PDB file of C-alpha atoms in Angstrom:
ATOM      1  CA  MET R   1     -89.653 -84.499 -71.371  1.00 66.00           C
ATOM      2  CA  SER R   2     -88.259 -81.556 -73.341  1.00 77.00           C
ATOM      3  CA  LYS R   3     -86.002 -79.009 -71.659  1.00 81.00           C
ATOM      4  CA  PHE R   4     -87.355 -76.279 -73.947  1.00 83.00           C
ATOM      5  CA  GLN R   5     -89.143 -73.714 -71.784  1.00 81.00           C
ATOM      6  CA  GLY R   6     -90.331 -71.385 -74.551  1.00 84.00           C
ATOM      7  CA  LEU R   7     -88.808 -68.596 -76.578  1.00 87.00           C
ATOM      8  CA  GLU R   8     -89.363 -65.697 -74.208  1.00 84.00           C
ATOM      9  CA  GLY R   9     -86.540 -65.310 -71.736  1.00 86.00           C
ATOM     10  CA  MET R  10     -84.223 -67.740 -73.562  1.00 86.00           C
ATOM     11  CA  ASP R  11     -80.598 -66.946 -72.595  1.00 87.00           C
ATOM     12  CA  LEU R  12     -78.716 -65.781 -75.694  1.00 88.00           C
ATOM     13  CA  SER R  13     -75.853 -64.059 -73.853  1.00 89.00           C
ATOM     14  CA  GLY R  14     -73.312 -66.770 -74.716  1.00 88.00           C
ATOM     15  CA  VAL R  15     -74.277 -67.087 -78.378  1.00 88.00           C
ATOM     16  CA  GLU R  16     -71.749 -65.644 -80.817  1.00 82.00           C
ATOM     17  CA  ILE R  17     -72.645 -64.719 -84.369  1.00 78.00           C
ATOM     18  CA  SER R  18     -70.675 -63.575 -87.356  1.00 72.00           C
ATOM     19  CA  ARG R  19     -72.098 -61.175 -89.883  1.00 71.00           C
ATOM     20  CA  ASN R  20     -70.929 -61.988 -93.349  1.00 75.00           C
ATOM     21  CA  LYS R  21     -70.977 -58.900 -95.484  1.00 89.00           C
ATOM     22  CA  MET R  22     -71.195 -59.422 -99.250  1.00 90.00           C
ATOM     23  CA  LEU R  23     -69.208 -57.326-101.684  1.00 93.00           C
ATOM     24  CA  PRO R  24     -71.681 -55.128-103.604  1.00 93.00           C
ATOM     25  CA  VAL R  25     -72.103 -54.722-107.366  1.00 95.00           C
ATOM     26  CA  GLY R  26     -69.089 -53.029-108.970  1.00 95.00           C
ATOM     27  CA  ARG R  27     -65.322 -53.280-109.305  1.00 96.00           C
ATOM     28  CA  HIS R  28     -63.256 -54.405-106.317  1.00 96.00           C
ATOM     29  CA  ILE R  29     -59.634 -55.180-105.521  1.00 96.00           C
ATOM     30  CA  VAL R  30     -59.682 -58.334-103.394  1.00 97.00           C
ATOM     31  CA  LYS R  31     -57.528 -61.113-101.992  1.00 97.00           C
ATOM     32  CA  ILE R  32     -58.234 -64.734-102.769  1.00 97.00           C
ATOM     33  CA  THR R  33     -58.653 -66.203 -99.299  1.00 97.00           C
ATOM     34  CA  ASP R  34     -59.472 -69.774-100.245  1.00 97.00           C
ATOM     35  CA  ALA R  35     -59.418 -72.003-103.293  1.00 97.00           C
ATOM     36  CA  LYS R  36     -60.555 -75.592-103.635  1.00 97.00           C
ATOM     37  CA  VAL R  37     -61.912 -78.008-106.204  1.00 97.00           C
ATOM     38  CA  GLU R  38     -65.351 -79.424-105.464  1.00 96.00           C
ATOM     39  CA  ARG R  39     -66.278 -82.618-107.298  1.00 96.00           C
ATOM     40  CA  ASP R  40     -69.744 -84.047-107.720  1.00 95.00           C
ATOM     41  CA  ASN R  41     -69.335 -87.695-108.662  1.00 95.00           C
ATOM     42  CA  LYS R  42     -73.062 -88.223-109.215  1.00 95.00           C
ATOM     43  CA  LYS R  43     -73.206 -85.427-111.811  1.00 95.00           C
ATOM     44  CA  ASP R  44     -69.639 -86.067-113.035  1.00 96.00           C
ATOM     45  CA  THR R  45     -68.614 -82.421-112.602  1.00 95.00           C
ATOM     46  CA  ALA R  46     -65.861 -80.410-110.934  1.00 96.00           C
ATOM     47  CA  GLN R  47     -65.732 -76.732-110.009  1.00 97.00           C
ATOM     48  CA  LEU R  48     -62.947 -74.464-108.829  1.00 97.00           C
ATOM     49  CA  VAL R  49     -64.368 -72.554-105.865  1.00 97.00           C
ATOM     50  CA  LEU R  50     -62.643 -69.250-105.097  1.00 98.00           C
ATOM     51  CA  SER R  51     -63.340 -67.130-102.021  1.00 97.00           C
ATOM     52  CA  TYR R  52     -62.542 -63.414-102.214  1.00 97.00           C
ATOM     53  CA  ALA R  53     -62.334 -60.795 -99.457  1.00 96.00           C
ATOM     54  CA  GLY R  54     -62.078 -57.024 -99.688  1.00 94.00           C
ATOM     55  CA  GLU R  55     -60.137 -54.832 -97.273  1.00 90.00           C
ATOM     56  CA  ASP R  56     -63.295 -54.161 -95.263  1.00 89.00           C
ATOM     57  CA  GLY R  57     -63.912 -57.893 -94.758  1.00 89.00           C
ATOM     58  CA  ALA R  58     -66.771 -58.149 -97.254  1.00 92.00           C
ATOM     59  CA  THR R  59     -66.656 -61.409 -99.207  1.00 95.00           C
ATOM     60  CA  ILE R  60     -67.978 -63.289-102.221  1.00 96.00           C
ATOM     61  CA  ARG R  61     -67.396 -66.742-103.696  1.00 96.00           C
ATOM     62  CA  GLN R  62     -67.095 -67.802-107.308  1.00 97.00           C
ATOM     63  CA  TRP R  63     -67.640 -71.212-108.867  1.00 97.00           C
ATOM     64  CA  ILE R  64     -65.815 -71.948-112.132  1.00 97.00           C
ATOM     65  CA  TRP R  65     -66.702 -75.155-113.976  1.00 95.00           C
ATOM     66  CA  VAL R  66     -63.445 -76.944-114.736  1.00 95.00           C
ATOM     67  CA  TYR R  67     -65.196 -80.122-115.852  1.00 96.00           C
ATOM     68  CA  HIS R  68     -68.802 -80.889-116.795  1.00 95.00           C
ATOM     69  CA  SER R  69     -69.301 -84.237-118.535  1.00 96.00           C
ATOM     70  CA  LYS R  70     -72.712 -83.297-119.950  1.00 96.00           C
ATOM     71  CA  SER R  71     -71.810 -79.783-121.081  1.00 96.00           C
ATOM     72  CA  PRO R  72     -68.631 -79.305-123.089  1.00 95.00           C
ATOM     73  CA  GLU R  73     -69.655 -75.623-123.450  1.00 96.00           C
ATOM     74  CA  ALA R  74     -69.631 -75.136-119.666  1.00 95.00           C
ATOM     75  CA  THR R  75     -66.221 -76.808-119.471  1.00 96.00           C
ATOM     76  CA  GLU R  76     -64.860 -74.595-122.269  1.00 97.00           C
ATOM     77  CA  ILE R  77     -66.207 -71.400-120.656  1.00 96.00           C
ATOM     78  CA  GLY R  78     -64.717 -72.461-117.329  1.00 96.00           C
ATOM     79  CA  LYS R  79     -61.316 -73.158-118.880  1.00 96.00           C
ATOM     80  CA  LYS R  80     -61.341 -69.710-120.502  1.00 97.00           C
ATOM     81  CA  GLN R  81     -62.221 -68.074-117.173  1.00 96.00           C
ATOM     82  CA  LEU R  82     -59.465 -70.052-115.452  1.00 97.00           C
ATOM     83  CA  LYS R  83     -56.834 -69.146-118.043  1.00 97.00           C
ATOM     84  CA  GLU R  84     -57.774 -65.435-117.958  1.00 97.00           C
ATOM     85  CA  LEU R  85     -57.468 -65.455-114.173  1.00 97.00           C
ATOM     86  CA  LEU R  86     -54.115 -67.282-114.304  1.00 97.00           C
ATOM     87  CA  LEU R  87     -52.693 -64.742-116.766  1.00 96.00           C
ATOM     88  CA  ILE R  88     -53.831 -61.855-114.551  1.00 96.00           C
ATOM     89  CA  LEU R  89     -52.171 -63.547-111.552  1.00 96.00           C
ATOM     90  CA  GLY R  90     -48.843 -63.851-113.395  1.00 94.00           C
ATOM     91  CA  ASN R  91     -49.036 -67.496-114.423  1.00 95.00           C
ATOM     92  CA  ASP R  92     -48.280 -68.324-118.074  1.00 94.00           C
ATOM     93  CA  GLY R  93     -51.641 -70.112-118.329  1.00 92.00           C
ATOM     94  CA  SER R  94     -50.251 -73.141-120.136  1.00 94.00           C
ATOM     95  CA  GLU R  95     -51.194 -75.567-117.358  1.00 94.00           C
ATOM     96  CA  ALA R  96     -53.402 -75.305-114.290  1.00 94.00           C
ATOM     97  CA  PRO R  97     -51.449 -75.020-111.015  1.00 95.00           C
ATOM     98  CA  SER R  98     -52.403 -76.498-107.657  1.00 95.00           C
ATOM     99  CA  VAL R  99     -55.171 -74.698-105.785  1.00 95.00           C
ATOM    100  CA  SER R 100     -52.630 -73.350-103.293  1.00 96.00           C
ATOM    101  CA  PHE R 101     -51.318 -71.077-106.083  1.00 97.00           C
ATOM    102  CA  PHE R 102     -54.439 -68.889-105.806  1.00 97.00           C
ATOM    103  CA  GLN R 103     -54.439 -68.359-102.052  1.00 96.00           C
ATOM    104  CA  GLY R 104     -53.294 -64.926-100.933  1.00 96.00           C
ATOM    105  CA  LYS R 105     -53.168 -63.460-104.456  1.00 97.00           C
ATOM    106  CA  THR R 106     -54.631 -60.007-105.146  1.00 96.00           C
ATOM    107  CA  VAL R 107     -56.920 -59.573-108.143  1.00 97.00           C
ATOM    108  CA  GLY R 108     -59.589 -57.241-109.422  1.00 97.00           C
ATOM    109  CA  ILE R 109     -63.127 -58.559-109.796  1.00 97.00           C
ATOM    110  CA  PHE R 110     -66.322 -57.124-111.191  1.00 97.00           C
ATOM    111  CA  ILE R 111     -69.509 -58.186-109.434  1.00 96.00           C
ATOM    112  CA  LYS R 112     -72.835 -58.064-111.224  1.00 96.00           C
ATOM    113  CA  SER R 113     -76.399 -58.661-110.148  1.00 95.00           C
ATOM    114  CA  GLU R 114     -78.182 -61.546-111.855  1.00 93.00           C
ATOM    115  CA  VAL R 115     -81.806 -62.712-111.691  1.00 93.00           C
ATOM    116  CA  TYR R 116     -82.451 -66.449-111.994  1.00 88.00           C
ATOM    117  CA  LEU R 117     -85.756 -68.139-111.143  1.00 92.00           C
ATOM    118  CA  ASP R 118     -87.042 -64.866-109.653  1.00 93.00           C
ATOM    119  CA  LYS R 119     -84.098 -64.695-107.263  1.00 93.00           C
ATOM    120  CA  THR R 120     -81.489 -61.932-107.492  1.00 92.00           C
ATOM    121  CA  THR R 121     -77.937 -62.975-106.725  1.00 93.00           C
ATOM    122  CA  LEU R 122     -74.510 -61.379-106.908  1.00 94.00           C
ATOM    123  CA  LYS R 123     -71.952 -63.034-109.146  1.00 94.00           C
ATOM    124  CA  VAL R 124     -68.315 -62.477-110.134  1.00 96.00           C
ATOM    125  CA  SER R 125     -68.585 -61.479-113.789  1.00 95.00           C
ATOM    126  CA  TYR R 126     -64.912 -61.061-114.709  1.00 96.00           C
ATOM    127  CA  HIS R 127     -61.386 -60.500-113.378  1.00 96.00           C
ATOM    128  CA  PHE R 128     -59.009 -57.631-114.081  1.00 96.00           C
ATOM    129  CA  GLU R 129     -55.481 -56.648-113.158  1.00 95.00           C
ATOM    130  CA  PRO R 130     -55.376 -54.474-110.047  1.00 92.00           C
ATOM    131  CA  PRO R 131     -53.684 -51.090-110.480  1.00 88.00           C
ATOM    132  CA  VAL R 132     -50.055 -51.148-109.408  1.00 79.00           C
ATOM    133  CA  ALA R 133     -48.794 -48.470-107.031  1.00 64.00           C
ATOM    134  CA  LYS R 134     -45.337 -46.920-107.362  1.00 61.00           C
ATOM    135  CA  ASP R 135     -44.166 -48.984-104.391  1.00 60.00           C
ATOM    136  CA  GLY R 136     -45.171 -52.215-106.159  1.00 56.00           C
ATOM    137  CA  GLY R 137     -48.337 -52.820-104.124  1.00 56.00           C
ATOM    138  CA  THR R 138     -51.870 -52.404-105.327  1.00 54.00           C
ATOM    139  CA  ASP R 139     -53.079 -48.847-105.655  1.00 51.00           C
ATOM    140  CA  ALA R 140     -56.840 -49.190-105.310  1.00 50.00           C
ATOM    141  CA  PRO R 141     -58.719 -50.109-102.142  1.00 49.00           C
ATOM    142  CA  SER R 142     -61.732 -52.406-102.169  1.00 47.00           C
ATOM    143  CA  THR R 143     -64.622 -50.005-102.276  1.00 48.00           C
ATOM    144  CA  ALA R 144     -68.194 -49.901-103.393  1.00 48.00           C
ATOM    145  CA  PRO R 145     -68.755 -48.620-106.912  1.00 52.00           C
ATOM    146  CA  LEU R 146     -68.745 -44.891-107.412  1.00 52.00           C
ATOM    147  CA  ASP R 147     -72.268 -43.588-107.249  1.00 55.00           C
ATOM    148  CA  ASP R 148     -71.683 -39.871-107.004  1.00 57.00           C
ATOM    149  CA  GLU R 149     -73.494 -37.657-109.454  1.00 63.00           C
ATOM    150  CA  ILE R 150     -71.602 -36.171-112.364  1.00 63.00           C
ATOM    151  CA  PRO R 151     -72.089 -32.377-112.141  1.00 61.00           C
ATOM    152  CA  PHE R 152     -72.907 -31.742-115.810  1.00 52.00           C
TER     153      PHE R 152
END
């Protein structure tokens, strides 16, 4: 016999939830909080998966193809994205480092909205160097894009 007594009156007082907030469309200065390589042996592919977080805790993930056996174009695009990111992060870009290299690094990202199969998603479009403050830290906070009206 089931212990389920119905929805109404169900005790939810001990249930904890976390609200993941996504970074919105626009430019952001973020920290790379996690980096790993995910392999799919059935499809013979590998992706570098990067997790980013802004100062306010909002997050987004990015998947970069580092190997795709059936699509040399996808592999080439992924290698270009990887090298651009490495150069921005201060690596010479001649050889890929271990995934631990990425963790904790600060980088600028641009997030765009993309529609695929009638579903709108947010995607990291490109990386950029974060502004450098006089004290050597980054100068710009992670904020939503400017949407104020220009007064002319």
